[in-house]
């Protein structure tokens, strides 16, 4: 296994859990949730930072090793929710603790006994692929499109109160963005 990837997996899971909890804690903000600094920070942690970690790790490790580690997001979410860092502290039931223990056991077993092939690319090969002009143009265009969308939503709705229904993206837009993200991650992981 690549030591860099093994380090980035829990970091990405922690970023996802923190982002989810920050976005959830923004529900009490005045005005649309997506204008709240907590929601924007949560979006950055969940939608951008965690995705970058996932893309890098997907290029370095087989999916059969990576997939079970997604359970760590649940573990981090429960732990952070219990501390109260992102809102009122939540009580963990006995079932929560048993479930968390089983998730950790599963992640440990997969990392110990899962495939350890040398098939994935090295970090230097990934860096070389991501610095190609086509990759840089793709990344810049993707960030520009995301920035324009956020700016458009913010400026259209910042001047007046809107209902939660207005703040939610359309089903088609959410599906399109999700498909684009999945296709992008898959393409980059193949480099």
PDB file of C-alpha atoms in Angstrom:
ATOM      1  CA  UNK A   1       0.000   0.000   0.000  1.00  0.00           C
ATOM      2  CA  UNK A   2       1.068   3.561  -0.667  1.00  0.00           C
ATOM      3  CA  UNK A   3       1.788   5.316   2.664  1.00  0.00           C
ATOM      4  CA  UNK A   4       0.646   8.663   1.244  1.00  0.00           C
ATOM      5  CA  UNK A   5      -2.729   7.231   0.252  1.00  0.00           C
ATOM      6  CA  UNK A   6      -3.190   5.510   3.595  1.00  0.00           C
ATOM      7  CA  UNK A   7      -2.598   8.862   5.317  1.00  0.00           C
ATOM      8  CA  UNK A   8      -4.974  10.738   2.975  1.00  0.00           C
ATOM      9  CA  UNK A   9      -7.909   8.326   3.411  1.00  0.00           C
ATOM     10  CA  UNK A  10      -8.711   9.234   7.041  1.00  0.00           C
ATOM     11  CA  UNK A  11      -7.919  12.880   6.325  1.00  0.00           C
ATOM     12  CA  UNK A  12     -10.525  12.874   3.547  1.00  0.00           C
ATOM     13  CA  UNK A  13     -13.046  11.128   5.812  1.00  0.00           C
ATOM     14  CA  UNK A  14     -12.454  13.708   8.557  1.00  0.00           C
ATOM     15  CA  UNK A  15     -12.896  16.490   6.000  1.00  0.00           C
ATOM     16  CA  UNK A  16     -16.182  14.933   4.819  1.00  0.00           C
ATOM     17  CA  UNK A  17     -17.528  14.498   8.347  1.00  0.00           C
ATOM     18  CA  UNK A  18     -16.572  18.049   9.347  1.00  0.00           C
ATOM     19  CA  UNK A  19     -18.127  19.437   6.168  1.00  0.00           C
ATOM     20  CA  UNK A  20     -21.388  17.566   6.714  1.00  0.00           C
ATOM     21  CA  UNK A  21     -21.665  18.756  10.306  1.00  0.00           C
ATOM     22  CA  UNK A  22     -20.812  22.368   9.410  1.00  0.00           C
ATOM     23  CA  UNK A  23     -23.410  22.402   6.642  1.00  0.00           C
ATOM     24  CA  UNK A  24     -26.000  20.928   9.010  1.00  0.00           C
ATOM     25  CA  UNK A  25     -25.185  23.499  11.690  1.00  0.00           C
ATOM     26  CA  UNK A  26     -25.895  26.317   9.208  1.00  0.00           C
ATOM     27  CA  UNK A  27     -29.617  25.531   9.262  1.00  0.00           C
ATOM     28  CA  UNK A  28     -30.096  28.064  12.070  1.00  0.00           C
ATOM     29  CA  UNK A  29     -28.402  30.873  10.129  1.00  0.00           C
ATOM     30  CA  UNK A  30     -30.402  33.914   9.157  1.00  0.00           C
ATOM     31  CA  UNK A  31     -31.214  33.942   5.455  1.00  0.00           C
ATOM     32  CA  UNK A  32     -30.453  31.154   3.001  1.00  0.00           C
ATOM     33  CA  UNK A  33     -28.263  28.408   4.398  1.00  0.00           C
ATOM     34  CA  UNK A  34     -25.827  28.512   1.490  1.00  0.00           C
ATOM     35  CA  UNK A  35     -24.947  32.145   2.329  1.00  0.00           C
ATOM     36  CA  UNK A  36     -23.807  31.189   5.830  1.00  0.00           C
ATOM     37  CA  UNK A  37     -20.019  31.103   6.407  1.00  0.00           C
ATOM     38  CA  UNK A  38     -20.475  27.737   8.178  1.00  0.00           C
ATOM     39  CA  UNK A  39     -22.257  26.280   5.146  1.00  0.00           C
ATOM     40  CA  UNK A  40     -19.617  27.635   2.752  1.00  0.00           C
ATOM     41  CA  UNK A  41     -16.783  26.210   4.873  1.00  0.00           C
ATOM     42  CA  UNK A  42     -18.646  22.900   5.082  1.00  0.00           C
ATOM     43  CA  UNK A  43     -19.121  22.901   1.306  1.00  0.00           C
ATOM     44  CA  UNK A  44     -15.406  23.522   0.828  1.00  0.00           C
ATOM     45  CA  UNK A  45     -14.447  20.684   3.208  1.00  0.00           C
ATOM     46  CA  UNK A  46     -16.984  18.203   1.828  1.00  0.00           C
ATOM     47  CA  UNK A  47     -17.286  19.154  -1.826  1.00  0.00           C
ATOM     48  CA  UNK A  48     -13.793  20.302  -2.706  1.00  0.00           C
ATOM     49  CA  UNK A  49     -11.161  19.168  -0.212  1.00  0.00           C
ATOM     50  CA  UNK A  50     -12.570  15.672   0.395  1.00  0.00           C
ATOM     51  CA  UNK A  51     -13.044  15.195  -3.359  1.00  0.00           C
ATOM     52  CA  UNK A  52      -9.405  16.128  -4.003  1.00  0.00           C
ATOM     53  CA  UNK A  53      -8.281  13.575  -1.412  1.00  0.00           C
ATOM     54  CA  UNK A  54     -10.531  10.935  -3.010  1.00  0.00           C
ATOM     55  CA  UNK A  55      -9.170  11.578  -6.510  1.00  0.00           C
ATOM     56  CA  UNK A  56      -5.573  11.229  -5.331  1.00  0.00           C
ATOM     57  CA  UNK A  57      -6.294   8.093  -3.303  1.00  0.00           C
ATOM     58  CA  UNK A  58      -8.266   6.502  -6.173  1.00  0.00           C
ATOM     59  CA  UNK A  59      -5.193   6.869  -8.363  1.00  0.00           C
ATOM     60  CA  UNK A  60      -2.947   5.211  -5.778  1.00  0.00           C
ATOM     61  CA  UNK A  61      -5.025   2.363  -4.313  1.00  0.00           C
ATOM     62  CA  UNK A  62      -7.427  -0.242  -5.660  1.00  0.00           C
ATOM     63  CA  UNK A  63     -11.087   0.594  -5.094  1.00  0.00           C
ATOM     64  CA  UNK A  64     -11.517  -2.647  -3.137  1.00  0.00           C
ATOM     65  CA  UNK A  65      -9.162  -1.225  -0.498  1.00  0.00           C
ATOM     66  CA  UNK A  66     -10.534   2.318  -0.567  1.00  0.00           C
ATOM     67  CA  UNK A  67     -14.282   1.625  -0.445  1.00  0.00           C
ATOM     68  CA  UNK A  68     -14.514   0.214   3.103  1.00  0.00           C
ATOM     69  CA  UNK A  69     -12.690   3.245   4.482  1.00  0.00           C
ATOM     70  CA  UNK A  70     -15.763   5.358   3.666  1.00  0.00           C
ATOM     71  CA  UNK A  71     -17.100   3.946   6.929  1.00  0.00           C
ATOM     72  CA  UNK A  72     -14.593   6.145   8.730  1.00  0.00           C
ATOM     73  CA  UNK A  73     -16.730   9.149   7.772  1.00  0.00           C
ATOM     74  CA  UNK A  74     -19.487   7.670   9.943  1.00  0.00           C
ATOM     75  CA  UNK A  75     -17.058   7.171  12.813  1.00  0.00           C
ATOM     76  CA  UNK A  76     -15.732  10.732  12.557  1.00  0.00           C
ATOM     77  CA  UNK A  77     -19.278  12.141  12.242  1.00  0.00           C
ATOM     78  CA  UNK A  78     -20.388  10.368  15.405  1.00  0.00           C
ATOM     79  CA  UNK A  79     -17.291  11.419  17.316  1.00  0.00           C
ATOM     80  CA  UNK A  80     -17.487  15.058  16.231  1.00  0.00           C
ATOM     81  CA  UNK A  81     -21.242  15.226  16.874  1.00  0.00           C
ATOM     82  CA  UNK A  82     -20.631  13.887  20.386  1.00  0.00           C
ATOM     83  CA  UNK A  83     -18.044  16.580  21.139  1.00  0.00           C
ATOM     84  CA  UNK A  84     -20.417  19.410  20.261  1.00  0.00           C
ATOM     85  CA  UNK A  85     -17.858  21.252  18.105  1.00  0.00           C
ATOM     86  CA  UNK A  86     -20.447  21.860  15.386  1.00  0.00           C
ATOM     87  CA  UNK A  87     -23.587  22.437  17.458  1.00  0.00           C
ATOM     88  CA  UNK A  88     -25.173  20.894  20.515  1.00  0.00           C
ATOM     89  CA  UNK A  89     -23.438  17.716  21.700  1.00  0.00           C
ATOM     90  CA  UNK A  90     -25.336  14.573  20.751  1.00  0.00           C
ATOM     91  CA  UNK A  91     -25.787  11.532  22.943  1.00  0.00           C
ATOM     92  CA  UNK A  92     -24.432   8.256  21.539  1.00  0.00           C
ATOM     93  CA  UNK A  93     -26.528   5.189  22.209  1.00  0.00           C
ATOM     94  CA  UNK A  94     -25.164   1.733  22.867  1.00  0.00           C
ATOM     95  CA  UNK A  95     -26.140   0.773  19.291  1.00  0.00           C
ATOM     96  CA  UNK A  96     -24.090   3.733  17.964  1.00  0.00           C
ATOM     97  CA  UNK A  97     -21.025   2.563  19.877  1.00  0.00           C
ATOM     98  CA  UNK A  98     -21.415  -1.072  18.744  1.00  0.00           C
ATOM     99  CA  UNK A  99     -21.921   0.042  15.124  1.00  0.00           C
ATOM    100  CA  UNK A 100     -18.860   2.271  15.266  1.00  0.00           C
ATOM    101  CA  UNK A 101     -16.809  -0.593  16.684  1.00  0.00           C
ATOM    102  CA  UNK A 102     -17.964  -2.875  13.844  1.00  0.00           C
ATOM    103  CA  UNK A 103     -17.072  -0.249  11.223  1.00  0.00           C
ATOM    104  CA  UNK A 104     -13.590   0.156  12.709  1.00  0.00           C
ATOM    105  CA  UNK A 105     -13.159  -3.627  12.832  1.00  0.00           C
ATOM    106  CA  UNK A 106     -14.181  -3.917   9.171  1.00  0.00           C
ATOM    107  CA  UNK A 107     -11.788  -1.172   8.071  1.00  0.00           C
ATOM    108  CA  UNK A 108      -8.966  -2.808  10.029  1.00  0.00           C
ATOM    109  CA  UNK A 109      -9.638  -6.246   8.522  1.00  0.00           C
ATOM    110  CA  UNK A 110      -9.796  -4.902   4.971  1.00  0.00           C
ATOM    111  CA  UNK A 111      -6.596  -2.922   5.374  1.00  0.00           C
ATOM    112  CA  UNK A 112      -4.807  -5.924   6.897  1.00  0.00           C
ATOM    113  CA  UNK A 113      -6.065  -8.654   4.579  1.00  0.00           C
ATOM    114  CA  UNK A 114      -7.243  -6.783   1.464  1.00  0.00           C
ATOM    115  CA  UNK A 115      -5.411  -6.655  -1.863  1.00  0.00           C
ATOM    116  CA  UNK A 116      -1.955  -5.107  -1.707  1.00  0.00           C
ATOM    117  CA  UNK A 117      -1.042  -5.096  -5.393  1.00  0.00           C
ATOM    118  CA  UNK A 118       1.544  -2.785  -6.898  1.00  0.00           C
ATOM    119  CA  UNK A 119      -0.808  -1.992  -9.780  1.00  0.00           C
ATOM    120  CA  UNK A 120      -1.793   1.588  -8.963  1.00  0.00           C
ATOM    121  CA  UNK A 121       0.248   4.499 -10.243  1.00  0.00           C
ATOM    122  CA  UNK A 122       2.896   6.186  -8.158  1.00  0.00           C
ATOM    123  CA  UNK A 123       2.448   9.677  -6.777  1.00  0.00           C
ATOM    124  CA  UNK A 124       5.023  11.021  -9.257  1.00  0.00           C
ATOM    125  CA  UNK A 125       3.049   9.512 -12.180  1.00  0.00           C
ATOM    126  CA  UNK A 126      -0.138  11.124 -10.836  1.00  0.00           C
ATOM    127  CA  UNK A 127       1.614  14.480 -10.456  1.00  0.00           C
ATOM    128  CA  UNK A 128       2.956  14.244 -14.013  1.00  0.00           C
ATOM    129  CA  UNK A 129      -0.520  13.437 -15.372  1.00  0.00           C
ATOM    130  CA  UNK A 130      -2.194  16.250 -13.429  1.00  0.00           C
ATOM    131  CA  UNK A 131       0.335  18.858 -14.615  1.00  0.00           C
ATOM    132  CA  UNK A 132      -0.349  18.160 -18.291  1.00  0.00           C
ATOM    133  CA  UNK A 133      -1.905  21.208 -20.009  1.00  0.00           C
ATOM    134  CA  UNK A 134      -5.184  19.374 -20.657  1.00  0.00           C
ATOM    135  CA  UNK A 135      -5.539  18.510 -16.961  1.00  0.00           C
ATOM    136  CA  UNK A 136      -4.749  22.058 -15.864  1.00  0.00           C
ATOM    137  CA  UNK A 137      -7.274  23.529 -18.326  1.00  0.00           C
ATOM    138  CA  UNK A 138      -9.896  21.019 -17.155  1.00  0.00           C
ATOM    139  CA  UNK A 139      -9.284  21.910 -13.494  1.00  0.00           C
ATOM    140  CA  UNK A 140      -9.400  25.670 -14.146  1.00  0.00           C
ATOM    141  CA  UNK A 141     -12.613  25.393 -16.187  1.00  0.00           C
ATOM    142  CA  UNK A 142     -14.216  23.196 -13.519  1.00  0.00           C
ATOM    143  CA  UNK A 143     -13.354  25.658 -10.758  1.00  0.00           C
ATOM    144  CA  UNK A 144     -14.623  28.567 -12.875  1.00  0.00           C
ATOM    145  CA  UNK A 145     -17.958  26.853 -13.519  1.00  0.00           C
ATOM    146  CA  UNK A 146     -18.362  26.043  -9.814  1.00  0.00           C
ATOM    147  CA  UNK A 147     -17.399  29.612  -8.857  1.00  0.00           C
ATOM    148  CA  UNK A 148     -19.838  31.157 -11.317  1.00  0.00           C
ATOM    149  CA  UNK A 149     -22.642  28.923 -10.028  1.00  0.00           C
ATOM    150  CA  UNK A 150     -21.959  29.835  -6.394  1.00  0.00           C
ATOM    151  CA  UNK A 151     -21.589  33.530  -7.222  1.00  0.00           C
ATOM    152  CA  UNK A 152     -24.830  33.501  -9.232  1.00  0.00           C
ATOM    153  CA  UNK A 153     -26.765  31.818  -6.424  1.00  0.00           C
ATOM    154  CA  UNK A 154     -25.293  34.125  -3.811  1.00  0.00           C
ATOM    155  CA  UNK A 155     -25.944  37.382  -5.693  1.00  0.00           C
ATOM    156  CA  UNK A 156     -29.449  36.403  -6.831  1.00  0.00           C
ATOM    157  CA  UNK A 157     -30.617  35.479  -3.365  1.00  0.00           C
ATOM    158  CA  UNK A 158     -28.478  37.614  -1.036  1.00  0.00           C
ATOM    159  CA  UNK A 159     -30.643  40.714  -1.365  1.00  0.00           C
ATOM    160  CA  UNK A 160     -33.882  39.173  -0.080  1.00  0.00           C
ATOM    161  CA  UNK A 161     -35.145  36.463   2.194  1.00  0.00           C
ATOM    162  CA  UNK A 162     -35.913  33.210   0.459  1.00  0.00           C
ATOM    163  CA  UNK A 163     -37.542  30.036   1.565  1.00  0.00           C
ATOM    164  CA  UNK A 164     -35.629  26.796   1.986  1.00  0.00           C
ATOM    165  CA  UNK A 165     -37.275  25.589  -1.206  1.00  0.00           C
ATOM    166  CA  UNK A 166     -35.657  28.455  -3.162  1.00  0.00           C
ATOM    167  CA  UNK A 167     -32.261  27.642  -1.628  1.00  0.00           C
ATOM    168  CA  UNK A 168     -32.314  24.012  -2.727  1.00  0.00           C
ATOM    169  CA  UNK A 169     -30.839  23.237  -6.141  1.00  0.00           C
ATOM    170  CA  UNK A 170     -33.115  21.728  -8.741  1.00  0.00           C
ATOM    171  CA  UNK A 171     -33.152  17.947  -9.013  1.00  0.00           C
ATOM    172  CA  UNK A 172     -31.840  18.162 -12.554  1.00  0.00           C
ATOM    173  CA  UNK A 173     -29.007  20.524 -11.541  1.00  0.00           C
ATOM    174  CA  UNK A 174     -28.031  18.342  -8.588  1.00  0.00           C
ATOM    175  CA  UNK A 175     -28.092  15.218 -10.755  1.00  0.00           C
ATOM    176  CA  UNK A 176     -26.026  16.926 -13.455  1.00  0.00           C
ATOM    177  CA  UNK A 177     -23.438  18.198 -10.964  1.00  0.00           C
ATOM    178  CA  UNK A 178     -23.205  14.802  -9.289  1.00  0.00           C
ATOM    179  CA  UNK A 179     -22.760  13.031 -12.631  1.00  0.00           C
ATOM    180  CA  UNK A 180     -20.084  15.520 -13.672  1.00  0.00           C
ATOM    181  CA  UNK A 181     -18.201  15.041 -10.403  1.00  0.00           C
ATOM    182  CA  UNK A 182     -18.360  11.250 -10.657  1.00  0.00           C
ATOM    183  CA  UNK A 183     -17.198  11.254 -14.271  1.00  0.00           C
ATOM    184  CA  UNK A 184     -14.376  13.676 -13.464  1.00  0.00           C
ATOM    185  CA  UNK A 185     -13.143  11.608 -10.534  1.00  0.00           C
ATOM    186  CA  UNK A 186     -13.305   8.432 -12.602  1.00  0.00           C
ATOM    187  CA  UNK A 187     -11.406  10.020 -15.482  1.00  0.00           C
ATOM    188  CA  UNK A 188      -8.706  11.471 -13.273  1.00  0.00           C
ATOM    189  CA  UNK A 189      -8.300   8.196 -11.358  1.00  0.00           C
ATOM    190  CA  UNK A 190      -7.568   6.419 -14.674  1.00  0.00           C
ATOM    191  CA  UNK A 191      -4.577   8.679 -15.444  1.00  0.00           C
TER     192      UNK A 191
END
